[in-house]
Tab-separated table of C-alpha atoms in Angstrom:
chain	number	residue	atom	x	y	z
Y	11	UNK	CA	-3.065	-18.778	14.821
Y	12	UNK	CA	-5.421	-21.837	14.524
Y	13	UNK	CA	-2.904	-24.394	15.185
Y	14	UNK	CA	-1.861	-22.348	18.289
Y	15	UNK	CA	-5.580	-22.669	19.474
Y	16	UNK	CA	-5.435	-26.425	18.943
Y	17	UNK	CA	-2.082	-27.743	19.996
Y	18	UNK	CA	-1.420	-25.068	22.848
Y	19	UNK	CA	-4.473	-26.328	25.033
Y	20	UNK	CA	-3.633	-30.243	24.224
Y	21	UNK	CA	-4.428	-32.371	27.418
Y	22	UNK	CA	-0.879	-33.864	26.614
Y	23	UNK	CA	1.669	-31.632	28.420
Y	24	UNK	CA	4.560	-32.907	26.203
Y	25	UNK	CA	2.421	-31.964	23.147
Y	26	UNK	CA	1.962	-28.223	24.553
Y	27	UNK	CA	5.683	-28.027	25.464
Y	28	UNK	CA	6.819	-29.376	21.927
Y	29	UNK	CA	4.389	-26.869	20.137
Y	30	UNK	CA	5.689	-23.837	22.244
Y	31	UNK	CA	9.157	-25.063	21.182
Y	32	UNK	CA	8.403	-25.750	17.462
Y	33	UNK	CA	5.220	-24.083	16.223
Y	34	UNK	CA	6.300	-23.707	12.666
Y	35	UNK	CA	6.761	-27.289	12.241
Y	36	UNK	CA	3.212	-28.104	13.558
Y	37	UNK	CA	2.002	-25.600	11.148
Y	38	UNK	CA	3.574	-26.953	8.360
Y	39	UNK	CA	2.462	-30.342	9.402
Y	40	UNK	CA	-1.359	-29.184	9.559
Y	41	UNK	CA	-0.781	-27.401	6.367
Y	42	UNK	CA	0.263	-30.096	4.399
Y	43	UNK	CA	-2.531	-32.249	6.122
Y	44	UNK	CA	-5.090	-30.291	4.812
Y	45	UNK	CA	-3.759	-30.048	1.554
Y	46	UNK	CA	-4.160	-33.433	1.148
Y	47	UNK	CA	-7.484	-33.719	2.762
Y	48	UNK	CA	-8.526	-31.068	-0.059
Y	49	UNK	CA	-7.107	-33.491	-2.727
Y	50	UNK	CA	-9.074	-36.223	-1.760
Y	51	UNK	CA	-12.131	-34.318	-1.204
Y	52	UNK	CA	-12.120	-32.861	-4.670
Y	53	UNK	CA	-11.370	-36.518	-6.015
Y	54	UNK	CA	-14.323	-37.607	-4.060
Y	55	UNK	CA	-16.776	-34.993	-5.427
Y	56	UNK	CA	-15.324	-35.714	-9.073
Y	57	UNK	CA	-16.870	-39.297	-8.710
Y	58	UNK	CA	-20.063	-37.818	-7.512
Y	59	UNK	CA	-20.240	-35.504	-10.437
Y	60	UNK	CA	-21.905	-31.752	-10.446
Y	61	UNK	CA	-25.317	-32.894	-9.053
Y	62	UNK	CA	-24.045	-35.155	-6.270
Y	63	UNK	CA	-21.202	-32.744	-5.383
Y	64	UNK	CA	-23.985	-30.021	-4.891
Y	65	UNK	CA	-26.065	-31.824	-2.252
Y	66	UNK	CA	-25.450	-32.227	1.121
Y	67	UNK	CA	-25.319	-35.877	2.527
Y	68	UNK	CA	-28.608	-35.514	4.704
Y	69	UNK	CA	-30.464	-34.376	1.205
Y	70	UNK	CA	-29.657	-37.786	-0.394
Y	71	UNK	CA	-32.393	-40.219	-0.379
Y	72	UNK	CA	-31.588	-43.411	1.564
Y	73	UNK	CA	-31.275	-45.967	-1.163
Y	74	UNK	CA	-30.921	-43.827	-4.079
Y	75	UNK	CA	-27.917	-44.632	-6.588
Y	76	UNK	CA	-26.229	-41.199	-5.187
Y	77	UNK	CA	-26.462	-42.591	-1.579
Y	78	UNK	CA	-25.159	-45.691	-2.339
Y	79	UNK	CA	-22.114	-44.283	-4.437
Y	80	UNK	CA	-21.054	-42.394	-1.566
Y	81	UNK	CA	-21.271	-45.131	1.036
Y	82	UNK	CA	-19.080	-46.926	-1.151
Y	83	UNK	CA	-16.506	-44.019	-1.593
Y	84	UNK	CA	-16.710	-43.335	2.102
Y	85	UNK	CA	-15.160	-46.350	2.839
Y	86	UNK	CA	-11.808	-45.089	1.188
Y	87	UNK	CA	-12.371	-41.570	2.407
Y	88	UNK	CA	-14.418	-41.019	5.761
Y	89	UNK	CA	-13.710	-37.818	6.208
Y	90	UNK	CA	-16.010	-36.618	3.303
Y	91	UNK	CA	-19.056	-36.162	5.271
Y	92	UNK	CA	-17.583	-33.621	8.143
Y	93	UNK	CA	-15.749	-32.002	5.151
Y	94	UNK	CA	-18.619	-31.435	2.977
Y	95	UNK	CA	-20.408	-29.659	5.366
Y	96	UNK	CA	-17.746	-27.189	5.695
Y	97	UNK	CA	-16.104	-26.968	2.154
Y	98	UNK	CA	-19.192	-27.828	-0.203
Y	99	UNK	CA	-19.850	-23.966	-0.704
Y	100	UNK	CA	-15.978	-22.799	-0.899
Y	101	UNK	CA	-14.940	-22.700	-4.539
Y	102	UNK	CA	-11.187	-23.479	-3.702
Y	103	UNK	CA	-12.534	-26.813	-2.450
Y	104	UNK	CA	-15.620	-27.509	-4.326
Y	105	UNK	CA	-15.253	-26.036	-7.734
Y	106	UNK	CA	-17.942	-28.336	-9.281
Y	107	UNK	CA	-20.915	-26.324	-7.694
Y	108	UNK	CA	-19.655	-23.230	-5.811
Y	109	UNK	CA	-18.286	-20.231	-7.706
Y	110	UNK	CA	-17.430	-16.940	-6.042
Y	111	UNK	CA	-18.949	-13.590	-7.250
Y	112	UNK	CA	-17.359	-10.136	-7.019
Y	113	UNK	CA	-19.287	-8.993	-3.913
Y	114	UNK	CA	-18.956	-12.633	-2.303
Y	115	UNK	CA	-16.632	-12.677	0.943
Y	116	UNK	CA	-15.401	-16.084	1.174
Y	117	UNK	CA	-13.498	-15.444	4.319
Y	118	UNK	CA	-16.376	-14.095	6.521
Y	119	UNK	CA	-18.573	-16.982	5.203
Y	120	UNK	CA	-16.060	-19.346	6.151
Y	121	UNK	CA	-15.699	-17.711	9.446
Y	122	UNK	CA	-19.482	-17.815	10.275
Y	123	UNK	CA	-19.814	-21.360	9.160
Y	124	UNK	CA	-17.182	-22.353	11.642
Y	125	UNK	CA	-18.154	-20.195	14.615
Y	126	UNK	CA	-21.969	-21.964	13.843
Y	127	UNK	CA	-20.379	-25.143	13.885
Y	128	UNK	CA	-18.278	-24.786	16.771
Y	129	UNK	CA	-21.387	-23.154	18.750
Y	130	UNK	CA	-23.494	-26.237	17.960
Y	131	UNK	CA	-20.638	-28.772	19.078
Y	132	UNK	CA	-20.268	-26.655	22.387
Y	133	UNK	CA	-24.132	-26.958	23.028
Y	134	UNK	CA	-23.733	-30.630	22.441
Y	135	UNK	CA	-20.730	-30.878	24.717
Y	136	UNK	CA	-22.601	-28.837	27.427
Y	137	UNK	CA	-25.616	-31.211	27.165
Y	138	UNK	CA	-23.574	-34.071	27.456
Y	139	UNK	CA	-21.904	-32.741	30.731
Y	140	UNK	CA	-25.352	-32.147	31.972
Y	141	UNK	CA	-26.407	-35.780	31.307
Y	142	UNK	CA	-23.519	-37.072	33.145
Y	143	UNK	CA	-24.265	-34.669	36.254
Y	144	UNK	CA	-27.813	-35.741	36.225
Y	145	UNK	CA	-27.005	-39.366	36.839
Y	146	UNK	CA	-24.399	-39.703	39.800
Y	147	UNK	CA	-25.372	-42.824	41.021
Y	148	UNK	CA	-25.014	-44.598	37.559
Y	149	UNK	CA	-21.479	-43.189	37.377
Y	150	UNK	CA	-20.714	-44.562	40.896
Y	151	UNK	CA	-22.066	-47.911	39.622
Y	152	UNK	CA	-19.849	-47.987	36.830
Y	153	UNK	CA	-17.165	-45.406	37.332
Y	154	UNK	CA	-14.789	-46.715	34.132
Y	155	UNK	CA	-17.723	-46.689	31.779
Y	156	UNK	CA	-18.585	-43.148	33.128
Y	157	UNK	CA	-14.856	-41.805	32.876
Y	158	UNK	CA	-14.685	-43.449	29.375
Y	159	UNK	CA	-18.015	-41.745	28.338
Y	160	UNK	CA	-16.532	-38.319	29.313
Y	161	UNK	CA	-13.115	-38.869	27.745
Y	162	UNK	CA	-15.081	-39.859	24.434
Y	163	UNK	CA	-16.926	-36.954	24.597
Y	164	UNK	CA	-13.909	-34.932	25.267
Y	165	UNK	CA	-12.013	-36.388	22.385
Y	166	UNK	CA	-15.008	-36.071	19.965
Y	167	UNK	CA	-15.495	-32.203	20.532
Y	168	UNK	CA	-11.492	-31.916	20.205
Y	169	UNK	CA	-11.552	-33.652	17.150
Y	170	UNK	CA	-14.587	-31.594	15.730
Y	171	UNK	CA	-12.665	-28.402	16.819
Y	172	UNK	CA	-9.547	-29.587	15.016
Y	173	UNK	CA	-11.681	-30.357	11.905
Y	174	UNK	CA	-13.093	-26.674	12.231
Y	175	UNK	CA	-9.568	-24.837	12.686
Y	176	UNK	CA	-8.366	-26.770	9.973
Y	177	UNK	CA	-10.861	-25.714	7.707
Y	178	UNK	CA	-10.699	-22.211	8.812
Y	179	UNK	CA	-6.889	-22.343	8.225
Y	180	UNK	CA	-6.941	-23.465	4.708
Y	181	UNK	CA	-9.708	-20.788	3.680
Y	182	UNK	CA	-7.734	-18.286	5.177
Y	183	UNK	CA	-4.420	-19.025	3.438
Y	184	UNK	CA	-5.880	-19.578	0.217
Y	185	UNK	CA	-7.895	-16.530	0.034
Y	186	UNK	CA	-5.316	-13.756	1.938
Y	187	UNK	CA	-2.088	-15.503	2.665
Y	188	UNK	CA	-1.366	-16.189	-0.992
Y	189	UNK	CA	-1.996	-12.648	-1.996
Y	190	UNK	CA	-0.201	-11.206	0.952
Y	191	UNK	CA	3.021	-13.435	0.018
Y	192	UNK	CA	2.673	-12.291	-3.396
Y	193	UNK	CA	2.528	-8.770	-2.218
Y	194	UNK	CA	5.300	-9.127	-0.098
Y	195	UNK	CA	7.262	-10.880	-2.756
Y	196	UNK	CA	6.603	-8.028	-5.251
Y	197	UNK	CA	7.902	-5.535	-2.768
Y	198	UNK	CA	11.222	-7.444	-1.814
Y	199	UNK	CA	12.078	-7.706	-5.706
Y	200	UNK	CA	11.493	-3.977	-6.268
Y	201	UNK	CA	13.530	-3.226	-3.232
Y	202	UNK	CA	16.517	-5.292	-4.565
Y	203	UNK	CA	16.071	-3.684	-7.972
Y	204	UNK	CA	16.203	-0.015	-6.671
Y	205	UNK	CA	19.194	-1.163	-4.640
Y	206	UNK	CA	20.922	-2.652	-7.672
Y	207	UNK	CA	19.925	0.528	-9.538
Y	208	UNK	CA	21.330	2.788	-6.850
Y	209	UNK	CA	24.650	0.752	-6.840
Y	210	UNK	CA	24.986	0.819	-10.683
Y	211	UNK	CA	24.597	4.535	-10.474
Y	212	UNK	CA	27.213	4.804	-7.802
Y	213	UNK	CA	29.651	2.774	-9.971
Y	214	UNK	CA	29.040	4.996	-13.155
Y	215	UNK	CA	29.809	8.190	-10.895
Y	216	UNK	CA	32.681	6.446	-9.526
Y	217	UNK	CA	34.031	5.637	-12.985
Y	218	UNK	CA	33.062	9.028	-14.442
Y	219	UNK	CA	34.932	10.772	-11.394
Y	220	UNK	CA	38.063	8.758	-12.193
Y	221	UNK	CA	38.028	9.204	-15.766
Y	222	UNK	CA	37.842	12.711	-15.188
Y	223	UNK	CA	40.828	12.484	-12.776
Y	224	UNK	CA	42.996	10.673	-15.137
Y	225	UNK	CA	42.082	13.429	-17.937
Y	226	UNK	CA	43.165	16.186	-15.636
Y	227	UNK	CA	46.611	14.644	-15.081
Y	228	UNK	CA	47.217	14.021	-18.756
Y	229	UNK	CA	46.451	17.346	-19.654
Y	230	UNK	CA	48.599	18.505	-16.971
Y	231	UNK	CA	51.444	16.313	-18.182
Y	232	UNK	CA	51.244	17.563	-21.475
Y	233	UNK	CA	51.047	21.273	-20.288
Y	234	UNK	CA	54.241	20.387	-18.605
Y	235	UNK	CA	56.034	19.136	-21.585
Y	236	UNK	CA	54.689	21.805	-23.779
Y	237	UNK	CA	56.012	24.339	-21.327
Y	238	UNK	CA	59.643	22.570	-21.380
Y	239	UNK	CA	59.909	22.474	-25.105
Y	240	UNK	CA	59.268	26.017	-25.204
Y	241	UNK	CA	61.862	26.653	-22.639
Y	242	UNK	CA	64.147	24.524	-24.481
Y	243	UNK	CA	63.520	26.586	-27.639
Y	244	UNK	CA	64.169	29.839	-25.631
Y	245	UNK	CA	67.538	28.837	-24.608
Y	246	UNK	CA	69.007	27.718	-27.871
Y	247	UNK	CA	68.010	31.121	-29.492
Y	248	UNK	CA	69.818	33.038	-26.954
Y	249	UNK	CA	66.920	35.438	-25.893
Y	250	UNK	CA	68.182	37.791	-23.217
Y	251	UNK	CA	66.988	37.134	-19.723
Y	252	UNK	CA	67.379	32.977	-20.004
Y	253	UNK	CA	70.347	32.059	-17.765
Y	254	UNK	CA	70.853	28.963	-19.463
Y	255	UNK	CA	74.562	27.946	-20.721
Y	256	UNK	CA	73.440	27.980	-24.641
Y	257	UNK	CA	72.514	31.512	-24.293
Y	258	UNK	CA	75.869	32.435	-22.689
Y	259	UNK	CA	77.720	30.509	-24.993
Y	260	UNK	CA	76.025	32.304	-28.206
Y	261	UNK	CA	76.791	35.658	-26.643
Y	262	UNK	CA	80.570	34.912	-25.834
Y	263	UNK	CA	81.078	33.653	-29.137
Y	264	UNK	CA	79.921	36.715	-31.123
Y	265	UNK	CA	81.833	39.131	-28.645
Y	266	UNK	CA	83.341	42.337	-30.302
Y	267	UNK	CA	86.666	41.975	-28.353
Y	268	UNK	CA	88.689	40.203	-30.996
Y	269	UNK	CA	88.213	42.824	-32.982
Y	270	UNK	CA	89.315	45.702	-30.637
Y	271	UNK	CA	92.037	46.513	-32.582
Y	272	UNK	CA	91.030	47.361	-36.209
Y	273	UNK	CA	94.299	48.542	-37.242
Y	274	UNK	CA	95.438	45.370	-38.285
Y	275	UNK	CA	92.376	44.562	-40.225
Y	276	UNK	CA	92.436	48.038	-41.974
Y	277	UNK	CA	96.446	47.821	-42.615
Y	278	UNK	CA	95.886	44.218	-43.908
Y	279	UNK	CA	93.143	45.772	-46.267
Y	280	UNK	CA	95.392	48.512	-47.459
Y	281	UNK	CA	98.405	46.232	-48.114
Y	282	UNK	CA	96.252	43.962	-49.905
Y	283	UNK	CA	94.682	46.869	-52.083
Y	284	UNK	CA	98.220	48.712	-52.154
Y	285	UNK	CA	99.010	50.190	-55.856
């Protein structure tokens, strides 16, 4: 949102158009730039030590050892003066002297600081505009110089606004966004775990159903084989009511028709035992 406030109103229409087409690229670029600034800012404070990092630049006596050290370090990192005004009381940027208490609202403090700095910059810019309007003859005499002064004042205000929004973006990102991202990641992991567990339970139920179906089929085949075996045993024993061939064959074999004429058997017996 802070990146949009800067680039969506850029004086260059090409920048505005490109930002609207690729807002994520601008956000990543600004974020990377702020991370680099924080790294150099913290390195600067390490050189100053705890006592120097806790002082404002205006509070350093001119000509003192700390003042001279700051002047030497500013040659390599000139942005420290502006950044120190915003970041010197934020632990994530200046851990040497700042610490966060349990009841301290760092986000609100950072926003209040940025708003106060923005209001002072806006007041200064209005005063510059009043000065330009109060001397129209001077501007007419030197129009190029007048336009350059307006452009310079506008650019200075824009640079200040960019620095303010960068500081606010970084504070909000470190104090709120990381926590939100972690929370969303935890929810996503929990959601995936629940999905995997549900899928595992579904597969287990499907496997149990398949095993039960196979068991039923096996029991049915076993029952059919036992019934067939019993039927074959009944047929072999010639049990009445069984129409199989073996039963009929057994009945015909032991029929009484061959012994209908018993006289021959009786005569034969009498002849054999005739006295």
